[in-house]
Amino acid sequence: MPVVLPLALAGSFLFLVKSRMETRAEYNGYMKAAAEYAQNGVLTDAVANYQAAIQISPTPEGYLAVGQLYLDSQQYREAEKWYTNELLALYPDDARSYEFGLRTALAQEDPAQAFTVYEAYQDRGLQSDAVEEQIKTVWYSFDLQGDYEDVGAFSLSNNLAAVQERGNWGYVGTDGGRVVSNIYASAGMFGDIAPVVDQNGEAYYIDAAGNKKLTASYFLSQDPDFGQITRFEVIQSGLVLAYNGDTWNYYDAETHQKRFGGYKDATLITNGTGAVSQDGRSWALISQDGTELTGYDFQEVLTDEKGVPCRTAAVIVRQDGQYRLVNKDNGQPIGDGVYEDACAFNENSLAAVKKNGRWIFVSETGAETDLGDLEEAKSFSAGVAAAKKGGKWGYINQSGEWIIEPQFYDAKAFTSAGVAFVKAKEDKWQLLELYRFQH
């Protein structure tokens, strides 16, 4: 027994090694044959040999090889099924599964599916340079929704925007879905509530369900001499800005009492500063309590798409026919830059200005940045700026790279929700939605 047992064990070990070598040789044979069939375009036999190899030794490499075969032969439906039913089901924690899923989506120019794959990859907490490089190629891919005659700006508080269709106004969300029906003669930007004018000419505020929330009677009961209110603006800084067809008044949003007013024109007050005009021609900066911070020294005080003049420590004004940055608290010039044209700051970022015939960008401190040859530009918002080249509008990043090539007749500011209104058609606005924000 002491002699026989070691011999038996040695024999078993040699048999096991031989068996494994034969199995490995068989596996390699199937894989080699599959590759040859694939190289010669014999798809059926290539798949059969790959699957025979997988039965001997199921590995991610084998499954990936089959998927790549479908992909190389442009059998995209089979490649998608293989990704979902085999790779994703068997190897959900292998980043190569998602690399293949992305290759399949990108081969079909389907960015929506690419971001579906990328979302699943992120949910697993995986890291792959290959995946990250692939998704970069469609990072700013988009879809277009709707056809609107005119549009307002998206609210930061609830991501709703006013849109006009068939002459009437309503509100849509960032997915283009209708939130408030198009039944109003005019509609302003949403805060917690939004100012509208109905078909009878009555001005009031509504909530996101379209319910009437705040009417003119609240303010006229406190200030009956103001007369009929024909228009409200979005409530900002606790102030209601109301118009009677001739003058603007500011009212307290809670007590409904008049704070100050009697202006021929006026802006919202944000970041502690607004602008008013007594004659419609010259403007002054005012504080939140109505104190005049400057004289009526400016021909214009610029506002952004939301009607906001003050986003930063600087306000952009027109004075003596030129645009310049001034301090929001006292109207004193910031830096010595003067410009032929300009856009207001959209956020605490860079504003577009035109200097010596060239569109550049300026910070709140007056520091200037040239991002290349642009026929026209708008201020940065959410890290990108609308810019024009070759007669069409697109979007650039803060390095001056075109992240969405010029292709639109006009383009508005991006929001942090990944949407912007663009004119893909000459006479219609559409909602541009980045696919990645839908995941």
Tab-separated table of C-alpha atoms in Angstrom:
chain	number	residue	atom	x	y	z
A	1	MET	CA	0.000	0.000	0.000
A	2	PRO	CA	2.707	2.603	0.817
A	3	VAL	CA	4.181	2.062	-2.666
A	4	VAL	CA	0.931	1.822	-4.656
A	5	LEU	CA	-0.738	4.970	-3.258
A	6	PRO	CA	1.925	7.465	-4.422
A	7	LEU	CA	1.981	5.852	-7.843
A	8	ALA	CA	-1.802	6.145	-8.102
A	9	LEU	CA	-1.717	9.778	-7.091
A	10	ALA	CA	1.021	10.533	-9.601
A	11	GLY	CA	-0.960	8.800	-12.323
A	12	SER	CA	-4.077	10.785	-11.495
A	13	PHE	CA	-2.134	14.025	-11.572
A	14	LEU	CA	-0.590	13.212	-14.951
A	15	PHE	CA	-3.990	12.255	-16.324
A	16	LEU	CA	-5.483	15.536	-15.078
A	17	VAL	CA	-2.662	17.573	-16.604
A	18	LYS	CA	-3.008	15.707	-19.895
A	19	SER	CA	-6.764	16.190	-19.896
A	20	ARG	CA	-6.406	19.895	-19.249
A	21	MET	CA	-3.820	20.256	-21.970
A	22	GLU	CA	-6.094	18.459	-24.409
A	23	THR	CA	-9.017	20.665	-23.378
A	24	ARG	CA	-6.912	23.775	-23.750
A	25	ALA	CA	-5.715	22.633	-27.140
A	26	GLU	CA	-9.312	21.962	-28.184
A	27	TYR	CA	-10.346	25.423	-26.950
A	28	ASN	CA	-7.488	27.094	-28.825
A	29	GLY	CA	-8.376	25.113	-31.914
A	30	TYR	CA	-11.960	26.365	-31.873
A	31	MET	CA	-10.825	29.937	-31.272
A	32	LYS	CA	-8.298	29.766	-34.103
A	33	ALA	CA	-10.841	28.271	-36.482
A	34	ALA	CA	-13.396	30.909	-35.496
A	35	ALA	CA	-10.924	33.707	-36.210
A	36	GLU	CA	-10.128	32.233	-39.629
A	37	TYR	CA	-13.797	31.886	-40.510
A	38	ALA	CA	-14.411	35.460	-39.375
A	39	GLN	CA	-11.474	36.739	-41.414
A	40	ASN	CA	-12.919	35.102	-44.513
A	41	GLY	CA	-16.449	36.358	-43.870
A	42	VAL	CA	-17.956	32.962	-43.002
A	43	LEU	CA	-20.053	34.264	-40.149
A	44	THR	CA	-22.130	31.198	-39.286
A	45	ASP	CA	-19.129	28.888	-38.885
A	46	ALA	CA	-17.203	31.564	-37.003
A	47	VAL	CA	-20.024	31.933	-34.473
A	48	ALA	CA	-20.370	28.154	-34.149
A	49	ASN	CA	-16.676	27.737	-33.368
A	50	TYR	CA	-16.663	30.601	-30.875
A	51	GLN	CA	-19.647	29.099	-29.123
A	52	ALA	CA	-17.974	25.675	-29.061
A	53	ALA	CA	-14.948	27.305	-27.418
A	54	ILE	CA	-17.217	29.037	-24.898
A	55	GLN	CA	-18.813	25.695	-23.958
A	56	ILE	CA	-15.367	24.324	-23.160
A	57	SER	CA	-14.230	27.420	-21.265
A	58	PRO	CA	-16.713	30.277	-20.783
A	59	THR	CA	-14.606	33.458	-20.573
A	60	PRO	CA	-15.312	37.135	-21.150
A	61	GLU	CA	-12.823	37.035	-24.032
A	62	GLY	CA	-14.862	34.396	-25.833
A	63	TYR	CA	-18.144	36.221	-25.356
A	64	LEU	CA	-16.564	39.507	-26.434
A	65	ALA	CA	-15.214	37.864	-29.562
A	66	VAL	CA	-18.694	36.704	-30.586
A	67	GLY	CA	-20.139	40.168	-29.959
A	68	GLN	CA	-17.383	41.842	-31.931
A	69	LEU	CA	-18.068	39.443	-34.790
A	70	TYR	CA	-21.691	40.595	-34.932
A	71	LEU	CA	-20.559	44.183	-34.731
A	72	ASP	CA	-17.926	43.869	-37.454
A	73	SER	CA	-20.476	42.277	-39.764
A	74	GLN	CA	-22.927	45.118	-39.006
A	75	GLN	CA	-25.473	42.777	-37.465
A	76	TYR	CA	-26.369	45.430	-34.925
A	77	ARG	CA	-29.525	43.813	-33.637
A	78	GLU	CA	-27.642	40.621	-32.863
A	79	ALA	CA	-24.844	42.649	-31.267
A	80	GLU	CA	-27.363	44.444	-29.037
A	81	LYS	CA	-28.984	41.163	-28.018
A	82	TRP	CA	-25.560	39.665	-27.284
A	83	TYR	CA	-24.636	42.653	-25.115
A	84	THR	CA	-27.883	42.466	-23.128
A	85	ASN	CA	-28.505	38.730	-22.904
A	86	GLU	CA	-24.935	37.447	-22.629
A	87	LEU	CA	-22.284	40.010	-21.686
A	88	LEU	CA	-24.404	42.105	-19.354
A	89	ALA	CA	-26.097	39.072	-17.833
A	90	LEU	CA	-22.885	37.094	-17.242
A	91	TYR	CA	-20.286	39.822	-16.686
A	92	PRO	CA	-22.053	42.886	-15.243
A	93	ASP	CA	-18.960	43.896	-13.258
A	94	ASP	CA	-16.543	43.697	-16.173
A	95	ALA	CA	-16.037	47.132	-17.748
A	96	ARG	CA	-15.360	45.461	-21.097
A	97	SER	CA	-19.042	44.536	-21.320
A	98	TYR	CA	-19.933	48.225	-21.301
A	99	GLU	CA	-17.120	49.058	-23.702
A	100	PHE	CA	-18.759	46.658	-26.145
A	101	GLY	CA	-22.224	48.089	-25.461
A	102	LEU	CA	-20.918	51.579	-26.202
A	103	ARG	CA	-19.210	50.439	-29.406
A	104	THR	CA	-22.492	48.938	-30.546
A	105	ALA	CA	-24.470	52.095	-29.795
A	106	LEU	CA	-21.900	54.402	-31.387
A	107	ALA	CA	-21.632	52.234	-34.501
A	108	GLN	CA	-25.349	52.866	-35.002
A	109	GLU	CA	-25.001	56.595	-34.209
A	110	ASP	CA	-27.407	56.142	-31.315
A	111	PRO	CA	-26.255	58.502	-28.536
A	112	ALA	CA	-29.381	57.873	-26.458
A	113	GLN	CA	-28.501	54.166	-26.219
A	114	ALA	CA	-24.866	55.088	-25.550
A	115	PHE	CA	-25.899	57.031	-22.469
A	116	THR	CA	-28.152	54.173	-21.359
A	117	VAL	CA	-25.071	51.920	-21.424
A	118	TYR	CA	-22.980	54.576	-19.686
A	119	GLU	CA	-25.578	54.976	-16.965
A	120	ALA	CA	-25.503	51.221	-16.262
A	121	TYR	CA	-21.699	51.368	-16.150
A	122	GLN	CA	-21.788	54.244	-13.662
A	123	ASP	CA	-24.343	52.456	-11.504
A	124	ARG	CA	-21.823	49.621	-11.076
A	125	GLY	CA	-19.148	52.045	-9.898
A	126	LEU	CA	-16.697	50.854	-12.559
A	127	GLN	CA	-13.654	52.686	-13.933
A	128	SER	CA	-12.489	52.354	-17.517
A	129	ASP	CA	-10.466	54.789	-19.599
A	130	ALA	CA	-11.855	53.172	-22.750
A	131	VAL	CA	-15.456	53.771	-21.651
A	132	GLU	CA	-14.729	57.374	-20.666
A	133	GLU	CA	-13.022	58.110	-23.973
A	134	GLN	CA	-15.902	56.604	-25.941
A	135	ILE	CA	-18.608	58.576	-24.150
A	136	LYS	CA	-16.710	61.832	-24.688
A	137	THR	CA	-17.433	61.552	-28.414
A	138	VAL	CA	-21.159	62.062	-27.768
A	139	TRP	CA	-20.974	64.153	-24.586
A	140	TYR	CA	-22.787	67.061	-26.262
A	141	SER	CA	-25.081	65.050	-28.538
A	142	PHE	CA	-28.666	66.230	-28.433
A	143	ASP	CA	-32.256	65.815	-29.477
A	144	LEU	CA	-34.659	68.566	-30.621
A	145	GLN	CA	-38.218	68.860	-29.386
A	146	GLY	CA	-41.186	71.043	-30.286
A	147	ASP	CA	-41.887	73.908	-32.673
A	148	TYR	CA	-42.450	77.256	-30.983
A	149	GLU	CA	-43.173	80.700	-32.400
A	150	ASP	CA	-41.436	82.370	-29.474
A	151	VAL	CA	-39.900	81.290	-26.172
A	152	GLY	CA	-38.982	82.666	-22.779
A	153	ALA	CA	-36.251	81.613	-20.371
A	154	PHE	CA	-36.155	78.572	-18.113
A	155	SER	CA	-36.674	79.154	-14.415
A	156	LEU	CA	-33.898	78.015	-12.105
A	157	SER	CA	-36.396	77.119	-9.379
A	158	ASN	CA	-38.613	74.662	-11.261
A	159	ASN	CA	-37.140	74.339	-14.781
A	160	LEU	CA	-40.214	75.636	-16.599
A	161	ALA	CA	-40.167	77.971	-19.595
A	162	ALA	CA	-42.844	79.967	-21.383
A	163	VAL	CA	-43.458	79.033	-25.034
A	164	GLN	CA	-45.788	80.447	-27.673
A	165	GLU	CA	-47.776	78.266	-30.062
A	166	ARG	CA	-50.589	79.429	-32.358
A	167	GLY	CA	-50.306	82.863	-30.819
A	168	ASN	CA	-50.932	81.719	-27.248
A	169	TRP	CA	-48.528	81.137	-24.361
A	170	GLY	CA	-48.061	78.250	-21.962
A	171	TYR	CA	-45.226	76.447	-20.176
A	172	VAL	CA	-43.076	73.385	-20.873
A	173	GLY	CA	-40.557	71.450	-18.790
A	174	THR	CA	-36.982	70.562	-19.699
A	175	ASP	CA	-38.218	67.384	-21.425
A	176	GLY	CA	-40.449	69.459	-23.720
A	177	GLY	CA	-43.585	68.145	-22.037
A	178	ARG	CA	-46.517	70.488	-21.658
A	179	VAL	CA	-46.954	71.630	-18.045
A	180	VAL	CA	-49.375	74.553	-18.421
A	181	SER	CA	-51.639	74.782	-21.481
A	182	ASN	CA	-51.154	77.477	-24.109
A	183	ILE	CA	-54.105	79.663	-23.172
A	184	TYR	CA	-52.513	82.991	-22.219
A	185	ALA	CA	-52.014	86.191	-24.184
A	186	SER	CA	-48.570	86.556	-22.580
A	187	ALA	CA	-46.500	84.679	-20.005
A	188	GLY	CA	-43.432	85.628	-18.005
A	189	MET	CA	-40.710	83.655	-16.307
A	190	PHE	CA	-41.536	81.318	-13.451
A	191	GLY	CA	-40.343	81.848	-9.914
A	192	ASP	CA	-42.420	80.015	-7.364
A	193	ILE	CA	-45.321	81.418	-9.374
A	194	ALA	CA	-45.421	82.979	-12.840
A	195	PRO	CA	-46.913	86.220	-14.211
A	196	VAL	CA	-49.414	85.841	-17.046
A	197	VAL	CA	-52.016	87.884	-18.898
A	198	ASP	CA	-55.159	86.023	-19.948
A	199	GLN	CA	-57.211	86.505	-23.096
A	200	ASN	CA	-59.373	89.098	-21.342
A	201	GLY	CA	-56.353	91.234	-20.544
A	202	GLU	CA	-56.316	90.383	-16.832
A	203	ALA	CA	-52.819	90.163	-15.295
A	204	TYR	CA	-52.130	87.779	-12.391
A	205	TYR	CA	-49.819	85.003	-11.178
A	206	ILE	CA	-50.313	81.240	-11.548
A	207	ASP	CA	-48.696	78.147	-10.050
A	208	ALA	CA	-47.253	75.212	-12.013
A	209	ALA	CA	-50.720	73.610	-12.167
A	210	GLY	CA	-52.166	76.712	-13.842
A	211	ASN	CA	-54.086	77.800	-10.735
A	212	LYS	CA	-54.545	81.531	-10.157
A	213	LYS	CA	-52.516	82.476	-7.069
A	214	LEU	CA	-51.965	86.238	-6.850
A	215	THR	CA	-54.135	88.854	-8.564
A	216	ALA	CA	-53.936	92.594	-9.188
A	217	SER	CA	-56.639	93.272	-6.623
A	218	TYR	CA	-54.225	92.513	-3.762
A	219	PHE	CA	-51.997	95.408	-4.803
A	220	LEU	CA	-54.689	97.832	-5.936
A	221	SER	CA	-56.439	97.513	-2.591
A	222	GLN	CA	-53.245	98.954	-1.064
A	223	ASP	CA	-52.568	101.410	-3.907
A	224	PRO	CA	-55.850	102.228	-5.712
A	225	ASP	CA	-54.389	105.267	-7.477
A	226	PHE	CA	-52.119	103.038	-9.590
A	227	GLY	CA	-55.062	102.028	-11.791
A	228	GLN	CA	-55.371	98.837	-13.829
A	229	ILE	CA	-52.305	96.579	-13.760
A	230	THR	CA	-51.639	95.310	-17.271
A	231	ARG	CA	-48.477	93.304	-16.594
A	232	PHE	CA	-46.432	91.726	-13.827
A	233	GLU	CA	-42.842	90.480	-13.820
A	234	VAL	CA	-41.447	87.443	-12.008
A	235	ILE	CA	-41.139	87.975	-8.260
A	236	GLN	CA	-37.513	88.564	-7.267
A	237	SER	CA	-35.931	89.610	-3.965
A	238	GLY	CA	-39.375	89.702	-2.330
A	239	LEU	CA	-40.560	92.390	-4.758
A	240	VAL	CA	-43.430	92.394	-7.246
A	241	LEU	CA	-42.812	94.595	-10.286
A	242	ALA	CA	-46.106	95.834	-11.771
A	243	TYR	CA	-46.960	97.973	-14.829
A	244	ASN	CA	-50.118	99.967	-15.509
A	245	GLY	CA	-49.381	100.789	-19.125
A	246	ASP	CA	-47.490	103.941	-18.236
A	247	THR	CA	-45.377	103.470	-15.120
A	248	TRP	CA	-43.752	100.704	-13.051
A	249	ASN	CA	-44.097	100.216	-9.307
A	250	TYR	CA	-42.359	97.838	-6.900
A	251	TYR	CA	-44.581	96.166	-4.277
A	252	ASP	CA	-43.844	93.985	-1.278
A	253	ALA	CA	-44.663	90.385	-2.249
A	254	GLU	CA	-46.083	89.574	1.209
A	255	THR	CA	-47.831	92.750	2.393
A	256	HIS	CA	-48.708	93.911	-1.166
A	257	GLN	CA	-47.863	97.473	-0.177
A	258	LYS	CA	-46.066	99.828	-2.531
A	259	ARG	CA	-42.373	100.112	-1.735
A	260	PHE	CA	-41.331	102.613	-4.426
A	261	GLY	CA	-42.051	103.327	-8.084
A	262	GLY	CA	-43.367	105.775	-10.629
A	263	TYR	CA	-40.731	104.803	-13.209
A	264	LYS	CA	-41.149	104.937	-16.962
A	265	ASP	CA	-39.105	101.731	-17.192
A	266	ALA	CA	-37.617	99.361	-14.626
A	267	THR	CA	-35.832	96.028	-14.240
A	268	LEU	CA	-35.895	93.231	-11.716
A	269	ILE	CA	-33.739	93.751	-8.636
A	270	THR	CA	-31.292	90.895	-8.059
A	271	ASN	CA	-28.063	90.579	-6.114
A	272	GLY	CA	-29.012	93.833	-4.410
A	273	THR	CA	-29.132	95.945	-7.582
A	274	GLY	CA	-31.674	96.922	-10.240
A	275	ALA	CA	-32.094	99.688	-12.788
A	276	VAL	CA	-34.810	102.287	-13.390
A	277	SER	CA	-35.557	105.076	-15.832
A	278	GLN	CA	-37.750	108.115	-15.263
A	279	ASP	CA	-37.975	109.163	-18.890
A	280	GLY	CA	-37.275	105.921	-20.815
A	281	ARG	CA	-33.949	107.296	-22.048
A	282	SER	CA	-31.542	107.621	-19.104
A	283	TRP	CA	-31.046	104.997	-16.397
A	284	ALA	CA	-29.855	104.803	-12.811
A	285	LEU	CA	-28.895	101.862	-10.615
A	286	ILE	CA	-30.994	101.373	-7.473
A	287	SER	CA	-30.706	99.185	-4.388
A	288	GLN	CA	-33.274	96.716	-3.103
A	289	ASP	CA	-34.902	99.405	-0.971
A	290	GLY	CA	-35.174	101.796	-3.910
A	291	THR	CA	-32.206	103.993	-3.013
A	292	GLU	CA	-30.578	105.489	-6.087
A	293	LEU	CA	-27.012	104.197	-6.199
A	294	THR	CA	-26.064	106.387	-9.162
A	295	GLY	CA	-27.381	109.342	-11.077
A	296	TYR	CA	-29.327	108.784	-14.287
A	297	ASP	CA	-26.025	108.500	-16.095
A	298	PHE	CA	-26.539	105.531	-18.395
A	299	GLN	CA	-28.209	105.214	-21.765
A	300	GLU	CA	-28.847	101.521	-21.112
A	301	VAL	CA	-28.393	98.909	-18.403
A	302	LEU	CA	-28.119	95.445	-19.951
A	303	THR	CA	-30.254	92.531	-18.752
A	304	ASP	CA	-29.975	88.827	-19.553
A	305	GLU	CA	-32.647	86.592	-21.112
A	306	LYS	CA	-34.417	86.446	-17.746
A	307	GLY	CA	-34.561	90.232	-17.447
A	308	VAL	CA	-31.850	90.261	-14.771
A	309	PRO	CA	-29.287	93.103	-14.814
A	310	CYS	CA	-27.071	92.015	-11.922
A	311	ARG	CA	-25.518	88.546	-11.562
A	312	THR	CA	-22.046	89.522	-10.347
A	313	ALA	CA	-20.269	92.442	-8.717
A	314	ALA	CA	-20.357	94.092	-12.147
A	315	VAL	CA	-23.184	95.479	-14.260
A	316	ILE	CA	-22.770	96.209	-17.972
A	317	VAL	CA	-24.063	99.621	-19.055
A	318	ARG	CA	-24.021	101.805	-22.152
A	319	GLN	CA	-22.610	105.281	-21.557
A	320	ASP	CA	-21.592	107.853	-24.155
A	321	GLY	CA	-22.427	105.311	-26.851
A	322	GLN	CA	-20.038	102.672	-25.493
A	323	TYR	CA	-20.462	99.682	-23.231
A	324	ARG	CA	-18.458	99.241	-20.047
A	325	LEU	CA	-18.419	97.328	-16.767
A	326	VAL	CA	-19.385	99.294	-13.670
A	327	ASN	CA	-19.552	98.424	-9.995
A	328	LYS	CA	-23.058	97.319	-9.057
A	329	ASP	CA	-23.035	99.337	-5.810
A	330	ASN	CA	-21.879	102.723	-7.055
A	331	GLY	CA	-21.690	102.681	-10.863
A	332	GLN	CA	-17.954	103.346	-10.939
A	333	PRO	CA	-16.056	101.870	-13.935
A	334	ILE	CA	-14.329	98.525	-13.489
A	335	GLY	CA	-11.136	98.532	-15.504
A	336	ASP	CA	-10.642	100.698	-18.561
A	337	GLY	CA	-12.307	98.443	-21.141
A	338	VAL	CA	-14.873	100.021	-23.470
A	339	TYR	CA	-16.831	98.015	-26.035
A	340	GLU	CA	-18.878	98.520	-29.177
A	341	ASP	CA	-21.454	95.912	-28.174
A	342	ALA	CA	-22.052	93.621	-25.225
A	343	CYS	CA	-24.293	91.052	-23.557
A	344	ALA	CA	-25.203	90.971	-19.867
A	345	PHE	CA	-23.716	88.346	-17.554
A	346	ASN	CA	-25.847	85.181	-17.481
A	347	GLU	CA	-24.134	83.969	-14.307
A	348	ASN	CA	-20.902	84.540	-12.405
A	349	SER	CA	-18.839	83.587	-15.440
A	350	LEU	CA	-17.856	85.395	-18.657
A	351	ALA	CA	-19.867	87.975	-20.593
A	352	ALA	CA	-19.584	88.476	-24.345
A	353	VAL	CA	-18.343	91.899	-25.506
A	354	LYS	CA	-17.237	93.342	-28.841
A	355	LYS	CA	-13.926	95.167	-28.890
A	356	ASN	CA	-12.255	96.606	-32.001
A	357	GLY	CA	-14.681	94.648	-34.158
A	358	ARG	CA	-13.904	91.329	-32.466
A	359	TRP	CA	-16.110	89.367	-30.042
A	360	ILE	CA	-14.288	88.400	-26.860
A	361	PHE	CA	-15.275	87.637	-23.265
A	362	VAL	CA	-14.820	89.551	-20.047
A	363	SER	CA	-15.010	88.620	-16.352
A	364	GLU	CA	-16.587	90.682	-13.589
A	365	THR	CA	-13.132	92.104	-12.822
A	366	GLY	CA	-12.653	93.286	-16.404
A	367	ALA	CA	-10.183	90.544	-17.383
A	368	GLU	CA	-10.539	89.834	-21.095
A	369	THR	CA	-10.354	86.462	-22.853
A	370	ASP	CA	-10.182	85.925	-26.624
A	371	LEU	CA	-11.584	82.536	-27.681
A	372	GLY	CA	-11.049	82.771	-31.434
A	373	ASP	CA	-12.656	84.227	-34.535
A	374	LEU	CA	-16.374	84.599	-33.840
A	375	GLU	CA	-18.865	86.561	-35.915
A	376	GLU	CA	-21.019	87.065	-32.825
A	377	ALA	CA	-21.257	85.657	-29.318
A	378	LYS	CA	-23.441	85.523	-26.226
A	379	SER	CA	-22.439	85.249	-22.586
A	380	PHE	CA	-21.508	81.975	-20.913
A	381	SER	CA	-24.078	79.937	-19.044
A	382	ALA	CA	-23.655	76.439	-17.581
A	383	GLY	CA	-20.087	76.403	-18.912
A	384	VAL	CA	-20.908	77.056	-22.579
A	385	ALA	CA	-21.669	80.068	-24.742
A	386	ALA	CA	-23.686	80.477	-27.911
A	387	ALA	CA	-21.432	81.707	-30.721
A	388	LYS	CA	-21.807	82.407	-34.417
A	389	LYS	CA	-19.541	81.437	-37.289
A	390	GLY	CA	-20.241	81.003	-40.977
A	391	GLY	CA	-23.614	82.633	-40.502
A	392	LYS	CA	-24.858	79.958	-38.073
A	393	TRP	CA	-24.952	79.559	-34.297
A	394	GLY	CA	-23.470	76.779	-32.208
A	395	TYR	CA	-21.874	76.474	-28.767
A	396	ILE	CA	-18.292	76.754	-27.503
A	397	ASN	CA	-16.700	75.838	-24.180
A	398	GLN	CA	-14.386	78.044	-22.151
A	399	SER	CA	-11.402	76.816	-24.169
A	400	GLY	CA	-13.014	78.109	-27.346
A	401	GLU	CA	-13.686	74.604	-28.690
A	402	TRP	CA	-16.896	73.991	-30.622
A	403	ILE	CA	-18.825	71.482	-28.555
A	404	ILE	CA	-21.897	71.850	-30.803
A	405	GLU	CA	-20.981	72.888	-34.328
A	406	PRO	CA	-22.600	76.015	-35.837
A	407	GLN	CA	-25.886	74.895	-37.398
A	408	PHE	CA	-28.692	77.035	-35.971
A	409	TYR	CA	-30.283	80.313	-37.059
A	410	ASP	CA	-30.215	81.485	-33.442
A	411	ALA	CA	-29.402	80.038	-30.015
A	412	LYS	CA	-30.168	80.963	-26.420
A	413	ALA	CA	-28.340	80.269	-23.172
A	414	PHE	CA	-27.897	76.747	-21.808
A	415	THR	CA	-29.280	75.861	-18.398
A	416	SER	CA	-27.748	73.622	-15.753
A	417	ALA	CA	-30.426	71.065	-16.711
A	418	GLY	CA	-28.734	70.596	-20.124
A	419	VAL	CA	-31.328	72.353	-22.298
A	420	ALA	CA	-31.378	75.431	-24.506
A	421	PHE	CA	-33.744	76.931	-27.037
A	422	VAL	CA	-32.386	77.039	-30.598
A	423	LYS	CA	-33.703	77.933	-34.030
A	424	ALA	CA	-33.017	74.844	-36.115
A	425	LYS	CA	-35.634	76.214	-38.498
A	426	GLU	CA	-35.510	79.814	-39.633
A	427	ASP	CA	-38.914	80.726	-38.181
A	428	LYS	CA	-39.312	78.253	-35.286
A	429	TRP	CA	-37.667	77.706	-31.921
A	430	GLN	CA	-37.005	74.190	-30.701
A	431	LEU	CA	-35.854	72.747	-27.398
A	432	LEU	CA	-32.346	71.272	-27.531
A	433	GLU	CA	-31.878	68.526	-24.927
A	434	LEU	CA	-28.500	66.944	-24.208
A	435	TYR	CA	-28.959	63.169	-24.110
A	436	ARG	CA	-26.719	62.769	-21.079
A	437	PHE	CA	-29.085	64.834	-18.941
A	438	GLN	CA	-31.900	62.410	-19.712
A	439	HIS	CA	-29.962	59.705	-17.825
